Amino acid sequence: MWLLVEYAAYASLYDKTYRAPYSLAASGRLKLAEHIRHLSLRFFGKRDPGDLTNLILSDYGQVEHTISHNLSQLISAIVLPVLAFVGLLLVDWRMAVAMNCGSLRCGSVMAYGFDSGTTE
């Protein structure tokens, strides 16, 4: 029974993580292609075909990657500490405050580390 519940949860997660962003990017590519189809031939004389190909393929590839990977990680990085804090509030409010102070300190150290990176 538990295996079926786990499979259903994983299938839903897979759909929201990969299929939805890729279908969103595919619809964006189709809208862009339809817009390009209606442009005059003078536009294509001014633009490099490689530039148009890069616009269609590369930019939407980055959108797919951002939505499917980075957005889900960002949401989980925000939701999990909040749920842990609320759960600890139900157990002991002092433990919840102590955990939250530690999380805030770690977050500020990480934010400072990303901002003060040196380029050599």
PDB file of C-alpha atoms in Angstrom:
ATOM      1  CA  MET A   1       0.000   0.000   0.000  1.00  0.00           C
ATOM      2  CA  TRP A   2       2.752   2.446   0.961  1.00  0.00           C
ATOM      3  CA  LEU A   3       4.535   1.731  -2.306  1.00  0.00           C
ATOM      4  CA  LEU A   4       1.472   2.881  -4.259  1.00  0.00           C
ATOM      5  CA  VAL A   5       1.251   6.109  -2.251  1.00  0.00           C
ATOM      6  CA  GLU A   6       4.952   6.761  -2.814  1.00  0.00           C
ATOM      7  CA  TYR A   7       4.618   6.074  -6.535  1.00  0.00           C
ATOM      8  CA  ALA A   8       1.636   8.428  -6.840  1.00  0.00           C
ATOM      9  CA  ALA A   9       3.501  11.183  -4.998  1.00  0.00           C
ATOM     10  CA  TYR A  10       6.605  10.713  -7.156  1.00  0.00           C
ATOM     11  CA  ALA A  11       4.556  10.721 -10.366  1.00  0.00           C
ATOM     12  CA  SER A  12       2.906  13.991  -9.345  1.00  0.00           C
ATOM     13  CA  LEU A  13       6.261  15.494  -8.408  1.00  0.00           C
ATOM     14  CA  TYR A  14       7.808  14.402 -11.701  1.00  0.00           C
ATOM     15  CA  ASP A  15       4.937  15.950 -13.625  1.00  0.00           C
ATOM     16  CA  LYS A  16       5.221  19.280 -11.817  1.00  0.00           C
ATOM     17  CA  THR A  17       9.019  19.353 -11.931  1.00  0.00           C
ATOM     18  CA  TYR A  18       9.694  18.358 -15.532  1.00  0.00           C
ATOM     19  CA  ARG A  19       6.625  18.069 -17.744  1.00  0.00           C
ATOM     20  CA  ALA A  20       4.990  21.368 -16.780  1.00  0.00           C
ATOM     21  CA  PRO A  21       8.098  23.554 -17.324  1.00  0.00           C
ATOM     22  CA  TYR A  22       8.959  21.844 -20.610  1.00  0.00           C
ATOM     23  CA  SER A  23       5.417  22.230 -21.924  1.00  0.00           C
ATOM     24  CA  LEU A  24       5.477  25.883 -20.843  1.00  0.00           C
ATOM     25  CA  ALA A  25       8.725  26.447 -22.727  1.00  0.00           C
ATOM     26  CA  ALA A  26       7.378  24.548 -25.737  1.00  0.00           C
ATOM     27  CA  SER A  27       4.320  26.782 -25.889  1.00  0.00           C
ATOM     28  CA  GLY A  28       6.605  29.808 -25.629  1.00  0.00           C
ATOM     29  CA  ARG A  29       8.701  28.502 -28.507  1.00  0.00           C
ATOM     30  CA  LEU A  30       5.560  27.988 -30.583  1.00  0.00           C
ATOM     31  CA  LYS A  31       4.369  31.544 -29.873  1.00  0.00           C
ATOM     32  CA  LEU A  32       7.796  32.899 -30.829  1.00  0.00           C
ATOM     33  CA  ALA A  33       7.870  30.821 -34.016  1.00  0.00           C
ATOM     34  CA  GLU A  34       4.391  32.029 -34.931  1.00  0.00           C
ATOM     35  CA  HIS A  35       5.492  35.620 -34.350  1.00  0.00           C
ATOM     36  CA  ILE A  36       8.600  35.108 -36.493  1.00  0.00           C
ATOM     37  CA  ARG A  37       6.459  33.559 -39.222  1.00  0.00           C
ATOM     38  CA  HIS A  38       4.456  36.784 -39.514  1.00  0.00           C
ATOM     39  CA  LEU A  39       7.512  39.034 -39.792  1.00  0.00           C
ATOM     40  CA  SER A  40       8.415  40.593 -43.106  1.00  0.00           C
ATOM     41  CA  LEU A  41      11.303  39.288 -45.193  1.00  0.00           C
ATOM     42  CA  ARG A  42      13.135  42.570 -44.607  1.00  0.00           C
ATOM     43  CA  PHE A  43      13.543  41.564 -40.951  1.00  0.00           C
ATOM     44  CA  PHE A  44      15.332  38.368 -41.948  1.00  0.00           C
ATOM     45  CA  GLY A  45      17.660  40.307 -44.243  1.00  0.00           C
ATOM     46  CA  LYS A  46      18.815  42.401 -41.281  1.00  0.00           C
ATOM     47  CA  ARG A  47      19.209  39.544 -38.777  1.00  0.00           C
ATOM     48  CA  ASP A  48      21.670  36.695 -38.775  1.00  0.00           C
ATOM     49  CA  PRO A  49      19.951  33.267 -38.995  1.00  0.00           C
ATOM     50  CA  GLY A  50      22.304  31.941 -36.332  1.00  0.00           C
ATOM     51  CA  ASP A  51      21.178  34.710 -34.000  1.00  0.00           C
ATOM     52  CA  LEU A  52      17.537  33.744 -34.490  1.00  0.00           C
ATOM     53  CA  THR A  53      18.322  30.070 -33.898  1.00  0.00           C
ATOM     54  CA  ASN A  54      20.217  30.962 -30.741  1.00  0.00           C
ATOM     55  CA  LEU A  55      17.291  33.075 -29.587  1.00  0.00           C
ATOM     56  CA  ILE A  56      14.809  30.260 -30.052  1.00  0.00           C
ATOM     57  CA  LEU A  57      16.882  27.344 -28.765  1.00  0.00           C
ATOM     58  CA  SER A  58      19.281  28.736 -26.168  1.00  0.00           C
ATOM     59  CA  ASP A  59      17.095  31.246 -24.386  1.00  0.00           C
ATOM     60  CA  TYR A  60      14.176  28.882 -23.992  1.00  0.00           C
ATOM     61  CA  GLY A  61      16.602  26.165 -22.901  1.00  0.00           C
ATOM     62  CA  GLN A  62      17.690  28.413 -20.058  1.00  0.00           C
ATOM     63  CA  VAL A  63      14.050  29.109 -19.179  1.00  0.00           C
ATOM     64  CA  GLU A  64      13.341  25.360 -19.065  1.00  0.00           C
ATOM     65  CA  HIS A  65      16.340  24.740 -16.834  1.00  0.00           C
ATOM     66  CA  THR A  66      15.504  27.586 -14.476  1.00  0.00           C
ATOM     67  CA  ILE A  67      11.874  26.612 -14.038  1.00  0.00           C
ATOM     68  CA  SER A  68      12.445  22.865 -13.776  1.00  0.00           C
ATOM     69  CA  HIS A  69      15.505  22.851 -11.517  1.00  0.00           C
ATOM     70  CA  ASN A  70      16.197  26.131  -9.771  1.00  0.00           C
ATOM     71  CA  LEU A  71      12.631  27.149  -8.962  1.00  0.00           C
ATOM     72  CA  SER A  72      11.775  23.846  -7.299  1.00  0.00           C
ATOM     73  CA  GLN A  73      14.965  23.986  -5.215  1.00  0.00           C
ATOM     74  CA  LEU A  74      14.203  27.559  -4.171  1.00  0.00           C
ATOM     75  CA  ILE A  75      10.687  26.659  -3.094  1.00  0.00           C
ATOM     76  CA  SER A  76      11.873  23.646  -1.107  1.00  0.00           C
ATOM     77  CA  ALA A  77      14.623  25.704   0.539  1.00  0.00           C
ATOM     78  CA  ILE A  78      11.987  28.147   1.777  1.00  0.00           C
ATOM     79  CA  VAL A  79       9.135  25.769   2.635  1.00  0.00           C
ATOM     80  CA  LEU A  80      11.087  23.153   4.614  1.00  0.00           C
ATOM     81  CA  PRO A  81      12.516  25.543   7.257  1.00  0.00           C
ATOM     82  CA  VAL A  82       9.109  27.190   7.674  1.00  0.00           C
ATOM     83  CA  LEU A  83       7.420  23.813   8.200  1.00  0.00           C
ATOM     84  CA  ALA A  84      10.148  22.770  10.639  1.00  0.00           C
ATOM     85  CA  PHE A  85       9.717  26.027  12.554  1.00  0.00           C
ATOM     86  CA  VAL A  86       5.942  25.591  12.796  1.00  0.00           C
ATOM     87  CA  GLY A  87       6.359  21.967  13.862  1.00  0.00           C
ATOM     88  CA  LEU A  88       8.854  22.925  16.550  1.00  0.00           C
ATOM     89  CA  LEU A  89       6.522  25.684  17.747  1.00  0.00           C
ATOM     90  CA  LEU A  90       4.016  22.961  18.524  1.00  0.00           C
ATOM     91  CA  VAL A  91       6.640  21.040  20.538  1.00  0.00           C
ATOM     92  CA  ASP A  92       8.623  23.784  22.284  1.00  0.00           C
ATOM     93  CA  TRP A  93       8.734  27.462  21.375  1.00  0.00           C
ATOM     94  CA  ARG A  94      12.282  27.915  22.749  1.00  0.00           C
ATOM     95  CA  MET A  95      13.594  25.164  20.489  1.00  0.00           C
ATOM     96  CA  ALA A  96      11.826  26.765  17.516  1.00  0.00           C
ATOM     97  CA  VAL A  97      13.398  30.153  18.243  1.00  0.00           C
ATOM     98  CA  ALA A  98      16.841  28.575  18.662  1.00  0.00           C
ATOM     99  CA  MET A  99      16.496  26.742  15.348  1.00  0.00           C
ATOM    100  CA  ASN A 100      15.304  29.889  13.613  1.00  0.00           C
ATOM    101  CA  CYS A 101      18.245  31.926  14.935  1.00  0.00           C
ATOM    102  CA  GLY A 102      20.657  29.305  13.659  1.00  0.00           C
ATOM    103  CA  SER A 103      18.956  29.214  10.254  1.00  0.00           C
ATOM    104  CA  LEU A 104      19.052  32.988   9.964  1.00  0.00           C
ATOM    105  CA  ARG A 105      22.738  33.043  10.871  1.00  0.00           C
ATOM    106  CA  CYS A 106      23.565  30.352   8.314  1.00  0.00           C
ATOM    107  CA  GLY A 107      21.539  32.171   5.682  1.00  0.00           C
ATOM    108  CA  SER A 108      23.325  35.458   6.335  1.00  0.00           C
ATOM    109  CA  VAL A 109      26.740  33.759   6.151  1.00  0.00           C
ATOM    110  CA  MET A 110      25.791  32.131   2.857  1.00  0.00           C
ATOM    111  CA  ALA A 111      24.449  35.410   1.462  1.00  0.00           C
ATOM    112  CA  TYR A 112      27.634  37.215   2.503  1.00  0.00           C
ATOM    113  CA  GLY A 113      29.734  34.474   0.948  1.00  0.00           C
ATOM    114  CA  PHE A 114      27.945  34.810  -2.391  1.00  0.00           C
ATOM    115  CA  ASP A 115      28.264  38.609  -2.423  1.00  0.00           C
ATOM    116  CA  SER A 116      31.904  38.852  -1.406  1.00  0.00           C
ATOM    117  CA  GLY A 117      33.308  36.300  -3.869  1.00  0.00           C
ATOM    118  CA  THR A 118      36.613  37.334  -5.339  1.00  0.00           C
ATOM    119  CA  THR A 119      37.402  37.022  -9.016  1.00  0.00           C
ATOM    120  CA  GLU A 120      40.953  36.144  -9.814  1.00  0.00           C
TER     121      GLU A 120
END
